[in-house]
PDB file of N, CA, C and O in Angstrom:
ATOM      1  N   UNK A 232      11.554  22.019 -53.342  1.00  0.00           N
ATOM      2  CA  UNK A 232      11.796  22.496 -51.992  1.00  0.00           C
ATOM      3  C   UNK A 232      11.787  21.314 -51.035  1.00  0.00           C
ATOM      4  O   UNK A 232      10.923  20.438 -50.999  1.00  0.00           O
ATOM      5  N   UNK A 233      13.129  21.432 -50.076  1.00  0.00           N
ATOM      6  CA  UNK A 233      12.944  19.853 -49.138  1.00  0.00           C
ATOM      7  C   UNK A 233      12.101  20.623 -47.834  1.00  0.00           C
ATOM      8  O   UNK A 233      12.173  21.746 -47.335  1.00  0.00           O
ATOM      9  N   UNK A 234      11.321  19.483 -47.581  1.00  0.00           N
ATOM     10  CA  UNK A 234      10.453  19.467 -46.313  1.00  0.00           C
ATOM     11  C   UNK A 234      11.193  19.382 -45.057  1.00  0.00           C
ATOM     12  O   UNK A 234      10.550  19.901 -44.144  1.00  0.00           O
ATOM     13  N   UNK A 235      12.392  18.878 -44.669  1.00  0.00           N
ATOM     14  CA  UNK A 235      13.035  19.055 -43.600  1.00  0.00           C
ATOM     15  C   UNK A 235      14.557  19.605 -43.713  1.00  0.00           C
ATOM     16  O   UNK A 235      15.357  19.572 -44.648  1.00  0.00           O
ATOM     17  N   UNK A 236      14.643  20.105 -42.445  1.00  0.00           N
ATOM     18  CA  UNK A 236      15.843  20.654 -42.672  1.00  0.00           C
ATOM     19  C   UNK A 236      16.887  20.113 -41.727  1.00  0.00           C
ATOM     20  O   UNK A 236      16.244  19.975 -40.686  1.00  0.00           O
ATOM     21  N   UNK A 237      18.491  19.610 -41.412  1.00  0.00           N
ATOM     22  CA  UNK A 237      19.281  19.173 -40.556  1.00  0.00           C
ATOM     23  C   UNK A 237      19.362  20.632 -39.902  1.00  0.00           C
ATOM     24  O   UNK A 237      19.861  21.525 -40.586  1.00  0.00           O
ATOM     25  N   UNK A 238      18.875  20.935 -38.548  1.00  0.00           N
ATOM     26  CA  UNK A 238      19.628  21.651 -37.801  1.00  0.00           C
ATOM     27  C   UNK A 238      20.485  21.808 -36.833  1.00  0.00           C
ATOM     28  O   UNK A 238      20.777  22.928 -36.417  1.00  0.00           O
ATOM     29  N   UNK A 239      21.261  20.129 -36.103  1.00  0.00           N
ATOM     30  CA  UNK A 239      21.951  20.248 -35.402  1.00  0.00           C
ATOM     31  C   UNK A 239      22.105  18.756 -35.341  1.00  0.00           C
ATOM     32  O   UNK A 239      21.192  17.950 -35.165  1.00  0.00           O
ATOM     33  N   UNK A 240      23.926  18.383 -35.580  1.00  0.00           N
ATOM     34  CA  UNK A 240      24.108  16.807 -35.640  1.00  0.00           C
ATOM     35  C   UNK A 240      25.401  16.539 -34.770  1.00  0.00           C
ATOM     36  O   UNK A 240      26.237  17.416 -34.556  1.00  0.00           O
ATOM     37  N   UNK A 241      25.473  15.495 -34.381  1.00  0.00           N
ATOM     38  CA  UNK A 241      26.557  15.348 -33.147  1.00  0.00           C
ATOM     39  C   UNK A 241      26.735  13.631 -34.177  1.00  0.00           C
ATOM     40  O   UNK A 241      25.960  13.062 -34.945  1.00  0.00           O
ATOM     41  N   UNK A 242      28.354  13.240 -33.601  1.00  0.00           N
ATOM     42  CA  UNK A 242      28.457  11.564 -33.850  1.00  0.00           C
ATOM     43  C   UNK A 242      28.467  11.535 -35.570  1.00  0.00           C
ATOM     44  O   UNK A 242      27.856  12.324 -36.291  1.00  0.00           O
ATOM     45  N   UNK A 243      29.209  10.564 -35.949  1.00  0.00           N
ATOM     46  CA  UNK A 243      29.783  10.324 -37.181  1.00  0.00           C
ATOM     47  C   UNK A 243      28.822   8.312 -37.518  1.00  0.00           C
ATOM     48  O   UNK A 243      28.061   7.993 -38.431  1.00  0.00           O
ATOM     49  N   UNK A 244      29.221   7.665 -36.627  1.00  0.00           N
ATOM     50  CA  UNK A 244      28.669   6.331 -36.901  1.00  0.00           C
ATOM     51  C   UNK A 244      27.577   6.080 -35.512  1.00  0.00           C
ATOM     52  O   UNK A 244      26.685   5.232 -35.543  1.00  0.00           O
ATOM     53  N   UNK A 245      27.769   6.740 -34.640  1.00  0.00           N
ATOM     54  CA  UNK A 245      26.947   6.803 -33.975  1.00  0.00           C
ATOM     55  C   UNK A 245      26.469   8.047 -33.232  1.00  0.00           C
ATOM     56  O   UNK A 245      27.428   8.728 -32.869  1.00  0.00           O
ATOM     57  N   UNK A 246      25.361   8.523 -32.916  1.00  0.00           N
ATOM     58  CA  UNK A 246      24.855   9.814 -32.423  1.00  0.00           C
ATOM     59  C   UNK A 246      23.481  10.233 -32.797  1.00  0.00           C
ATOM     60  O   UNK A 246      22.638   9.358 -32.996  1.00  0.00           O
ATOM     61  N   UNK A 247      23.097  11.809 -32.941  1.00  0.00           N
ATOM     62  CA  UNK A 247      21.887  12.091 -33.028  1.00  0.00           C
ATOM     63  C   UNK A 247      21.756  13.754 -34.353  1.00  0.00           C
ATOM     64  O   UNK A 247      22.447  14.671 -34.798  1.00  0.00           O
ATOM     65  N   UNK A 248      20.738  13.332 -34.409  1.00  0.00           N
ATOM     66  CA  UNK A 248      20.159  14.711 -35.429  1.00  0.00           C
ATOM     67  C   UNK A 248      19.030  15.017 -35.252  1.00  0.00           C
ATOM     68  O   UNK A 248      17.981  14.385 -35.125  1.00  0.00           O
ATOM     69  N   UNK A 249      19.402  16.423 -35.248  1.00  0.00           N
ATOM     70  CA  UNK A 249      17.859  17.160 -35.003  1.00  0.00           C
ATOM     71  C   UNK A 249      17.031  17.672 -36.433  1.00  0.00           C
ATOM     72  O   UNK A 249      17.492  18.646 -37.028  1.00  0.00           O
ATOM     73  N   UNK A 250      15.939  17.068 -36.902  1.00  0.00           N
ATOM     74  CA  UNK A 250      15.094  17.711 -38.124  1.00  0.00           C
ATOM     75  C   UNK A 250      14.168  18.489 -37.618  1.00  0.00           C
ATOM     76  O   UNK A 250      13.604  18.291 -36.542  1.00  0.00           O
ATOM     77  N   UNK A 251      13.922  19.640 -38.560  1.00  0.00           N
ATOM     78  CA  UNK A 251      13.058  20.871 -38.360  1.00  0.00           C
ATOM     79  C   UNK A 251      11.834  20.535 -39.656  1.00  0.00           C
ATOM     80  O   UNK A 251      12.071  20.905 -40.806  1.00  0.00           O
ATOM     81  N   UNK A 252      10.782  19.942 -39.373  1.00  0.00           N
ATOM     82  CA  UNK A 252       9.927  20.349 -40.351  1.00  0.00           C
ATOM     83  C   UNK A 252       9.137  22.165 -40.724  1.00  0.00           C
ATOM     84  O   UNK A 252       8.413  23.000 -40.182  1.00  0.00           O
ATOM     85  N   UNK A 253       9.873  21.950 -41.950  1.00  0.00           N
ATOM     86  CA  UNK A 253       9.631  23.561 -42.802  1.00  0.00           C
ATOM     87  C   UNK A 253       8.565  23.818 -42.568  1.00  0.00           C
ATOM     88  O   UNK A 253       8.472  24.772 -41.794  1.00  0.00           O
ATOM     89  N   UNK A 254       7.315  23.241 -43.004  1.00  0.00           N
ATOM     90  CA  UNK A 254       6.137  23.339 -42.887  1.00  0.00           C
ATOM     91  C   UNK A 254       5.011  23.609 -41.793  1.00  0.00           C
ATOM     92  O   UNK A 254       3.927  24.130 -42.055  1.00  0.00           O
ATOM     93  N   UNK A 255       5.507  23.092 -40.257  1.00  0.00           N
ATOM     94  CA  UNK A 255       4.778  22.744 -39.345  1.00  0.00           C
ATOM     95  C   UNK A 255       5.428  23.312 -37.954  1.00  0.00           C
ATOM     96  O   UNK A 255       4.873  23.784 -36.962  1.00  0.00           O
ATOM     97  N   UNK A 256       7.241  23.021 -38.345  1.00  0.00           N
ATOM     98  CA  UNK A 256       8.058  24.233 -37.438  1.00  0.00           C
ATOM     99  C   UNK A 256       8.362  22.906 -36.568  1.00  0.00           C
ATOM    100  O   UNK A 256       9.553  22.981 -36.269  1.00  0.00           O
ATOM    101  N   UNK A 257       7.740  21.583 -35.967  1.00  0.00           N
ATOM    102  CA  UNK A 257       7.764  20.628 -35.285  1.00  0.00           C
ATOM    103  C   UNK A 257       9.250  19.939 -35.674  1.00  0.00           C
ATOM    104  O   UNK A 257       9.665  19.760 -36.819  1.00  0.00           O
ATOM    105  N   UNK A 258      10.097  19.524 -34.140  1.00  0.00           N
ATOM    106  CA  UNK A 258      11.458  19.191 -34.249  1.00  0.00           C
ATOM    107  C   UNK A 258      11.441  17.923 -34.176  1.00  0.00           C
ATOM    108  O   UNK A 258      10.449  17.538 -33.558  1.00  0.00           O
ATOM    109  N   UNK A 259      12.319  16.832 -34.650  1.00  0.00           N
ATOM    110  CA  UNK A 259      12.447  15.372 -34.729  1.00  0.00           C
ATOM    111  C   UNK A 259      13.460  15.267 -34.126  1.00  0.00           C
ATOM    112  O   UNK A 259      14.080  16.326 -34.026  1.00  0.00           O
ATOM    113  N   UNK A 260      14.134  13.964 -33.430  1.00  0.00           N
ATOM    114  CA  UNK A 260      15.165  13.539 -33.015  1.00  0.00           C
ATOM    115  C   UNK A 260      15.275  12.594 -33.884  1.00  0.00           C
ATOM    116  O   UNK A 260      14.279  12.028 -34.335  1.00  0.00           O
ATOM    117  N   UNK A 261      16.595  12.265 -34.268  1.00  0.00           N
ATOM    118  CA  UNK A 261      17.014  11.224 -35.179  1.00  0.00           C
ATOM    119  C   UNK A 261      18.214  10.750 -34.417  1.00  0.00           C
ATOM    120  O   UNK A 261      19.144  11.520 -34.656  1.00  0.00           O
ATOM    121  N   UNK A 262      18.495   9.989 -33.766  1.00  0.00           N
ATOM    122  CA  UNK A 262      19.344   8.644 -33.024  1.00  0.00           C
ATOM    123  C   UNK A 262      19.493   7.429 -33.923  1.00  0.00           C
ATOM    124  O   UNK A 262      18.586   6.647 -34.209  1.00  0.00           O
ATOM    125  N   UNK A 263      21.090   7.355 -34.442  1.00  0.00           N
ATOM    126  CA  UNK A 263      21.482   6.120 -34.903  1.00  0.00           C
ATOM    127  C   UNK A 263      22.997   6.032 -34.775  1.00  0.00           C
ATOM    128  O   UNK A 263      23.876   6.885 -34.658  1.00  0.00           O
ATOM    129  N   UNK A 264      22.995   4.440 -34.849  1.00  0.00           N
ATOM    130  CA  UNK A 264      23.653   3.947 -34.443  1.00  0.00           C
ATOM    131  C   UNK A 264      24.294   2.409 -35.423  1.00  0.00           C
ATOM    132  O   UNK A 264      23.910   1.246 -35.298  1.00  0.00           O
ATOM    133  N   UNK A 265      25.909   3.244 -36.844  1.00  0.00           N
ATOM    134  CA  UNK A 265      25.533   2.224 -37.566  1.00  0.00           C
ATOM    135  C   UNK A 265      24.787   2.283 -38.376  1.00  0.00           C
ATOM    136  O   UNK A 265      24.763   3.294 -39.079  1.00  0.00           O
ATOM    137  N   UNK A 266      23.755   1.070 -38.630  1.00  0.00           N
ATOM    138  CA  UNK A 266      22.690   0.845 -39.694  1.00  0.00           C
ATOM    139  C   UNK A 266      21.494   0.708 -38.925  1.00  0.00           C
ATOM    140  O   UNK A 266      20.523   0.362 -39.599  1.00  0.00           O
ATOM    141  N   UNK A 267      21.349   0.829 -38.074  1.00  0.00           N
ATOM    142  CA  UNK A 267      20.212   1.341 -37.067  1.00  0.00           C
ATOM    143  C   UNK A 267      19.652   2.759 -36.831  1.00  0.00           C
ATOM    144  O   UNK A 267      20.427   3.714 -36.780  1.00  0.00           O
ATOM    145  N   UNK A 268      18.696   2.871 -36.727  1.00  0.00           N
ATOM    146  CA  UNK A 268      18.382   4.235 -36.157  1.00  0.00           C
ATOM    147  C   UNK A 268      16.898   4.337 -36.060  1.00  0.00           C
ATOM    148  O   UNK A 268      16.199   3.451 -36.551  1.00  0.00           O
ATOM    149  N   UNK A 269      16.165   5.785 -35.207  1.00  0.00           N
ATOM    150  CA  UNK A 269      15.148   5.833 -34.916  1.00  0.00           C
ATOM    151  C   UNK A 269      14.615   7.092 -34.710  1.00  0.00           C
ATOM    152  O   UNK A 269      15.240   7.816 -33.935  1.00  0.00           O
ATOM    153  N   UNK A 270      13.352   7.634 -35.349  1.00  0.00           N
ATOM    154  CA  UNK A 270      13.007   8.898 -35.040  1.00  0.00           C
ATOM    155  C   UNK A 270      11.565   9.254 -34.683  1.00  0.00           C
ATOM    156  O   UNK A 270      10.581   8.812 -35.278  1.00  0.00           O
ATOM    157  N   UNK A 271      11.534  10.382 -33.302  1.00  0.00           N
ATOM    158  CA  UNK A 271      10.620  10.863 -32.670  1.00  0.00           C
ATOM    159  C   UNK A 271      10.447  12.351 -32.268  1.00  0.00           C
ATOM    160  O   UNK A 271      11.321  13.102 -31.834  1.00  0.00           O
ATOM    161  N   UNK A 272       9.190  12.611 -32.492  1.00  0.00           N
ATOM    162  CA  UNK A 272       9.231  14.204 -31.910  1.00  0.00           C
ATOM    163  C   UNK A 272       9.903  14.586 -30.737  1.00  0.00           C
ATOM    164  O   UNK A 272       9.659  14.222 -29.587  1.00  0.00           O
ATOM    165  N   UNK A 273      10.964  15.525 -31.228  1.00  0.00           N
ATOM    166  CA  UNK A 273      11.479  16.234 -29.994  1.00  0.00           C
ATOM    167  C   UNK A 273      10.274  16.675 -28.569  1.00  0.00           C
ATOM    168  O   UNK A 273       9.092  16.693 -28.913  1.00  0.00           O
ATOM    169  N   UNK A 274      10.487  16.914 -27.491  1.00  0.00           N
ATOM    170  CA  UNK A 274       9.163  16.543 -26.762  1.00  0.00           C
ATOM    171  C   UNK A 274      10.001  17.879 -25.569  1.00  0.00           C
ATOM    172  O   UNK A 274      11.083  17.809 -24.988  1.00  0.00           O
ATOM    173  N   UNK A 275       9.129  18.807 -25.572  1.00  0.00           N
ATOM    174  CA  UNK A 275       9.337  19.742 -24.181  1.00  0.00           C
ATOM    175  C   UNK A 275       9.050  19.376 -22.819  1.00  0.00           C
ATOM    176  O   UNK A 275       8.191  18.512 -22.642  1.00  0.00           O
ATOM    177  N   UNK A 276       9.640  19.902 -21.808  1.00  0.00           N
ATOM    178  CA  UNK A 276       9.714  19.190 -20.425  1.00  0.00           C
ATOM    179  C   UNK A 276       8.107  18.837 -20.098  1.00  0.00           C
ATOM    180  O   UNK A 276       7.876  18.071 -19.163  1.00  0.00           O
ATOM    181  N   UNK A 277       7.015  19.394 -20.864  1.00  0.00           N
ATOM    182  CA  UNK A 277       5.317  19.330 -20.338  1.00  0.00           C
ATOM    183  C   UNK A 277       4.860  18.009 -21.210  1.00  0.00           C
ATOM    184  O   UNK A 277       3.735  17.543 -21.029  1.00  0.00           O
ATOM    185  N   UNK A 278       5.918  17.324 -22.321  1.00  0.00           N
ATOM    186  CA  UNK A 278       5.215  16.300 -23.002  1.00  0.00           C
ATOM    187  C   UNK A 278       4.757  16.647 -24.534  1.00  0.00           C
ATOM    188  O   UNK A 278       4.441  15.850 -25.417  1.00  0.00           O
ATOM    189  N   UNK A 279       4.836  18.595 -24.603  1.00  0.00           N
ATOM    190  CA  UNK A 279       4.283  18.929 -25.937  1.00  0.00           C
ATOM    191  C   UNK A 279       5.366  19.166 -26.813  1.00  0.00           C
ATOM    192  O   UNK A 279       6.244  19.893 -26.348  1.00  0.00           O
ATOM    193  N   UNK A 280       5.528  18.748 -27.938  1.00  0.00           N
ATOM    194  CA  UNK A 280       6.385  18.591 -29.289  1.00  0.00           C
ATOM    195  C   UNK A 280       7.202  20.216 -29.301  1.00  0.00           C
ATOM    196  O   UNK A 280       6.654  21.309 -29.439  1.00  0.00           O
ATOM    197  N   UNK A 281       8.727  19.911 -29.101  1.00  0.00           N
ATOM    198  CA  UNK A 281       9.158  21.299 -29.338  1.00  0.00           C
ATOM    199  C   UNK A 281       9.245  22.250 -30.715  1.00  0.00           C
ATOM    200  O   UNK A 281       9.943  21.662 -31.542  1.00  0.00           O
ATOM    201  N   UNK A 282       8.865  23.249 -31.111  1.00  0.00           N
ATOM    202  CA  UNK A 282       8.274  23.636 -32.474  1.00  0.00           C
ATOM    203  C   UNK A 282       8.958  24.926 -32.615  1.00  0.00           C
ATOM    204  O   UNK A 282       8.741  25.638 -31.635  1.00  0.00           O
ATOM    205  N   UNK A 283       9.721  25.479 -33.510  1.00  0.00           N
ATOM    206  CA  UNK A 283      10.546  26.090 -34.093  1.00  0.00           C
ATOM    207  C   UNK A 283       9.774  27.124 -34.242  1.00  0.00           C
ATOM    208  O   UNK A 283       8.607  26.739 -34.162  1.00  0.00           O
ATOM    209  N   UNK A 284       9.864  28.697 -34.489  1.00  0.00           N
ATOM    210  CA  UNK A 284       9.500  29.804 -35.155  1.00  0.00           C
ATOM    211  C   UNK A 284       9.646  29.483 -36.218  1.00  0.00           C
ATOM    212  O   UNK A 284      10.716  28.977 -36.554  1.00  0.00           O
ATOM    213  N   UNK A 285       8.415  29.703 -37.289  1.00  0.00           N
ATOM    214  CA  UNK A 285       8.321  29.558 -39.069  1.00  0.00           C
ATOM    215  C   UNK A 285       8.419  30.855 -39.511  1.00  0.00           C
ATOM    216  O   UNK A 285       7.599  31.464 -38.825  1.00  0.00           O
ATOM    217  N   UNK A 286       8.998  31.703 -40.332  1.00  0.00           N
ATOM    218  CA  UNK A 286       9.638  30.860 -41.404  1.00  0.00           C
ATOM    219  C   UNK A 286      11.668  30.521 -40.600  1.00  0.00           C
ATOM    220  O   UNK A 286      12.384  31.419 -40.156  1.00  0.00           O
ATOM    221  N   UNK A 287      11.983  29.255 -40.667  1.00  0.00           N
ATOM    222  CA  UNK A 287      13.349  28.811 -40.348  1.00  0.00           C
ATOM    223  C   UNK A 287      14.210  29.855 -41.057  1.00  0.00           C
ATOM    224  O   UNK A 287      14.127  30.114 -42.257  1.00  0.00           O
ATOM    225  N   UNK A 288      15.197  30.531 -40.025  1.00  0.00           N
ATOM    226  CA  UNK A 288      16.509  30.624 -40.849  1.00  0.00           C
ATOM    227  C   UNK A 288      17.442  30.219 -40.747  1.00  0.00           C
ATOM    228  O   UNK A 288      18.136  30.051 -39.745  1.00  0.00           O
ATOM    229  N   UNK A 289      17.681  29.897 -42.249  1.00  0.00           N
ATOM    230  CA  UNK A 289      18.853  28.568 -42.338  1.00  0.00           C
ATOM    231  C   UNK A 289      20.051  29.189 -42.718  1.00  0.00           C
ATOM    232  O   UNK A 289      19.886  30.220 -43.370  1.00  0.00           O
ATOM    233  N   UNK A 290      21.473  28.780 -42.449  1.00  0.00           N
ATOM    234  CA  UNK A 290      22.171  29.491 -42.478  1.00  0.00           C
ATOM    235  C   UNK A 290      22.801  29.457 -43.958  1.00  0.00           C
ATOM    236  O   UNK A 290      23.697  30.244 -44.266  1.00  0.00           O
TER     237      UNK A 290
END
């Protein structure tokens, strides 16, 4: 079973992806650019980590 899931990707060599951890429901941003890239908790307008309803449905 994979621990994260792609739920929303924009950009081919450069852009962003959103990961859903299965487990915890907590969203990642994934920004790259190339052979670069970088990832951080998605973050709600108050500063607290935006977090998914568990169990995900995936399509």
């Amino acid at each position: 079973m994979d621990r994260f899931v792609k739920v929303y990707s924009q950009g081919i060599v450069s852009g962003m992806e959103i990961w859903v951890d299965k487990q915890t429901g907590v969203n990642y941003l994934f920004q790259f650019n190339g052979n670069r890239g970088g990832l951080t908790p998605l973050l709600n307008r108050d500063g607290t980590p935006v977090i998914s309803p568990l169990p995900l449905k995936e399509a």
